[in-house]
Amino acid sequence: MPYTRNMCVLYRRILELHRRLPAQPREIGNAYAREEFRLHKDVDIVVRNRFLMEWEKYVMALREQLTSGSLLGTDVDNAKLNEDQREQLRTLEGEIKGQGPSPEGQFSR
């Protein structure tokens, strides 16, 4: 199934919100959104609806954070993540620190 009008409109809204982000998060966010939308281009309707719902939540949360002037992002509850998600989080944390994946997936604060 090709992209629907809803998917295209939502993708444009995401990119418009990303324009209000600093350069590095904007680049990362745009690349991530582009890849996710590309990967979900030909999924079945159930998966597509769930995908659109989750991205709508993202748009609402980001819009709220940008208009309120609060810090961007939300805390991640590791207990709700599956093992693949934990591994991805460790990889991202390691990249942020500039030293590859962190061993326990924890930021040092």
mmCIF file of C-alpha atoms in Angstrom:
data_model
loop_
_atom_site.group_PDB
_atom_site.id
_atom_site.type_symbol
_atom_site.label_atom_id
_atom_site.label_comp_id
_atom_site.label_asym_id
_atom_site.label_seq_id
_atom_site.Cartn_x
_atom_site.Cartn_y
_atom_site.Cartn_z
ATOM 1 C CA MET A 1 0.000 0.000 0.000
ATOM 2 C CA PRO A 2 1.498 3.390 -0.935
ATOM 3 C CA TYR A 3 1.627 6.388 1.333
ATOM 4 C CA THR A 4 -1.746 7.752 2.309
ATOM 5 C CA ARG A 5 -2.635 11.427 2.420
ATOM 6 C CA ASN A 6 -2.712 11.194 6.236
ATOM 7 C CA MET A 7 0.855 9.892 6.304
ATOM 8 C CA CYS A 8 2.097 12.702 4.054
ATOM 9 C CA VAL A 9 0.326 15.395 6.077
ATOM 10 C CA LEU A 10 1.659 13.988 9.340
ATOM 11 C CA TYR A 11 5.200 13.746 7.948
ATOM 12 C CA ARG A 12 5.068 17.405 6.857
ATOM 13 C CA ARG A 13 3.837 18.444 10.317
ATOM 14 C CA ILE A 14 6.749 16.609 11.919
ATOM 15 C CA LEU A 15 9.279 18.327 9.660
ATOM 16 C CA GLU A 16 7.671 21.711 10.356
ATOM 17 C CA LEU A 17 8.017 21.153 14.106
ATOM 18 C CA HIS A 18 11.598 19.981 13.670
ATOM 19 C CA ARG A 19 12.460 23.328 12.054
ATOM 20 C CA ARG A 20 12.045 24.857 15.507
ATOM 21 C CA LEU A 21 14.657 22.516 17.031
ATOM 22 C CA PRO A 22 18.388 23.203 17.321
ATOM 23 C CA ALA A 23 20.438 21.944 14.355
ATOM 24 C CA GLN A 24 21.672 18.602 15.713
ATOM 25 C CA PRO A 25 18.342 17.326 17.120
ATOM 26 C CA ARG A 26 16.621 18.578 13.945
ATOM 27 C CA GLU A 27 18.983 16.583 11.723
ATOM 28 C CA ILE A 28 18.650 13.443 13.830
ATOM 29 C CA GLY A 29 14.861 13.818 14.080
ATOM 30 C CA ASN A 30 14.424 14.396 10.357
ATOM 31 C CA ALA A 31 16.579 11.393 9.475
ATOM 32 C CA TYR A 32 14.750 9.181 11.982
ATOM 33 C CA ALA A 33 11.290 10.265 10.805
ATOM 34 C CA ARG A 34 12.253 9.855 7.138
ATOM 35 C CA GLU A 35 13.517 6.307 7.766
ATOM 36 C CA GLU A 36 10.499 5.298 9.872
ATOM 37 C CA PHE A 37 8.025 6.593 7.298
ATOM 38 C CA ARG A 38 9.961 4.841 4.531
ATOM 39 C CA LEU A 39 9.902 1.564 6.466
ATOM 40 C CA HIS A 40 6.155 1.845 7.083
ATOM 41 C CA LYS A 41 5.202 2.719 3.523
ATOM 42 C CA ASP A 42 3.832 -0.718 2.668
ATOM 43 C CA VAL A 43 2.538 -2.104 5.971
ATOM 44 C CA ASP A 44 -0.967 -3.415 6.563
ATOM 45 C CA ILE A 45 -3.718 -1.114 7.806
ATOM 46 C CA VAL A 46 -3.525 -2.223 11.458
ATOM 47 C CA VAL A 47 0.193 -1.510 11.672
ATOM 48 C CA ARG A 48 -0.234 1.743 9.738
ATOM 49 C CA ASN A 49 -2.945 2.996 12.111
ATOM 50 C CA ARG A 50 -0.793 2.210 15.162
ATOM 51 C CA PHE A 51 2.186 3.896 13.492
ATOM 52 C CA LEU A 52 0.177 7.043 12.746
ATOM 53 C CA MET A 53 -1.242 7.126 16.276
ATOM 54 C CA GLU A 54 2.231 6.968 17.851
ATOM 55 C CA TRP A 55 3.566 9.716 15.592
ATOM 56 C CA GLU A 56 0.510 11.867 16.389
ATOM 57 C CA LYS A 57 1.408 11.490 20.083
ATOM 58 C CA TYR A 58 4.949 12.590 19.231
ATOM 59 C CA VAL A 59 3.648 15.673 17.383
ATOM 60 C CA MET A 60 1.429 16.653 20.307
ATOM 61 C CA ALA A 61 4.237 16.168 22.857
ATOM 62 C CA LEU A 62 6.810 18.057 20.782
ATOM 63 C CA ARG A 63 4.400 20.906 20.049
ATOM 64 C CA GLU A 64 3.641 21.223 23.782
ATOM 65 C CA GLN A 65 7.328 21.232 24.685
ATOM 66 C CA LEU A 66 8.182 23.806 22.020
ATOM 67 C CA THR A 67 5.352 26.170 22.966
ATOM 68 C CA SER A 68 5.838 25.869 26.727
ATOM 69 C CA GLY A 69 9.577 26.422 26.578
ATOM 70 C CA SER A 70 10.176 23.320 28.711
ATOM 71 C CA LEU A 71 13.070 20.936 28.203
ATOM 72 C CA LEU A 72 12.758 18.773 25.136
ATOM 73 C CA GLY A 73 12.221 15.036 25.496
ATOM 74 C CA THR A 74 10.847 12.703 28.112
ATOM 75 C CA ASP A 75 12.433 10.204 30.478
ATOM 76 C CA VAL A 76 12.525 6.601 29.335
ATOM 77 C CA ASP A 77 11.235 3.886 31.665
ATOM 78 C CA ASN A 78 13.685 1.029 31.050
ATOM 79 C CA ALA A 79 11.252 -1.452 32.627
ATOM 80 C CA LYS A 80 8.837 -0.913 29.716
ATOM 81 C CA LEU A 81 11.468 -1.579 27.040
ATOM 82 C CA ASN A 82 12.078 -4.930 25.363
ATOM 83 C CA GLU A 83 15.647 -6.192 24.930
ATOM 84 C CA ASP A 84 16.025 -4.785 21.400
ATOM 85 C CA GLN A 85 14.909 -1.364 22.616
ATOM 86 C CA ARG A 86 17.333 -1.532 25.564
ATOM 87 C CA GLU A 87 20.173 -2.364 23.193
ATOM 88 C CA GLN A 88 19.233 0.538 20.915
ATOM 89 C CA LEU A 89 19.127 2.856 23.936
ATOM 90 C CA ARG A 90 22.587 1.682 25.041
ATOM 91 C CA THR A 91 23.884 2.339 21.529
ATOM 92 C CA LEU A 92 22.406 5.843 21.465
ATOM 93 C CA GLU A 93 23.747 6.639 24.923
ATOM 94 C CA GLY A 94 27.188 5.479 23.852
ATOM 95 C CA GLU A 95 27.066 7.620 20.726
ATOM 96 C CA ILE A 96 26.095 10.618 22.806
ATOM 97 C CA LYS A 97 29.085 10.009 25.045
ATOM 98 C CA GLY A 98 31.279 9.411 21.984
ATOM 99 C CA GLN A 99 32.538 6.038 23.127
ATOM 100 C CA GLY A 100 30.292 3.393 21.571
ATOM 101 C CA PRO A 101 27.519 1.493 23.407
ATOM 102 C CA SER A 102 27.442 1.885 27.185
ATOM 103 C CA PRO A 103 27.613 -1.375 29.182
ATOM 104 C CA GLU A 104 24.512 -0.938 31.317
ATOM 105 C CA GLY A 105 22.527 1.589 29.289
ATOM 106 C CA GLN A 106 22.681 4.214 32.026
ATOM 107 C CA PHE A 107 23.626 7.851 31.742
ATOM 108 C CA SER A 108 26.044 9.094 34.355
ATOM 109 C CA ARG A 109 24.317 12.129 35.818
#
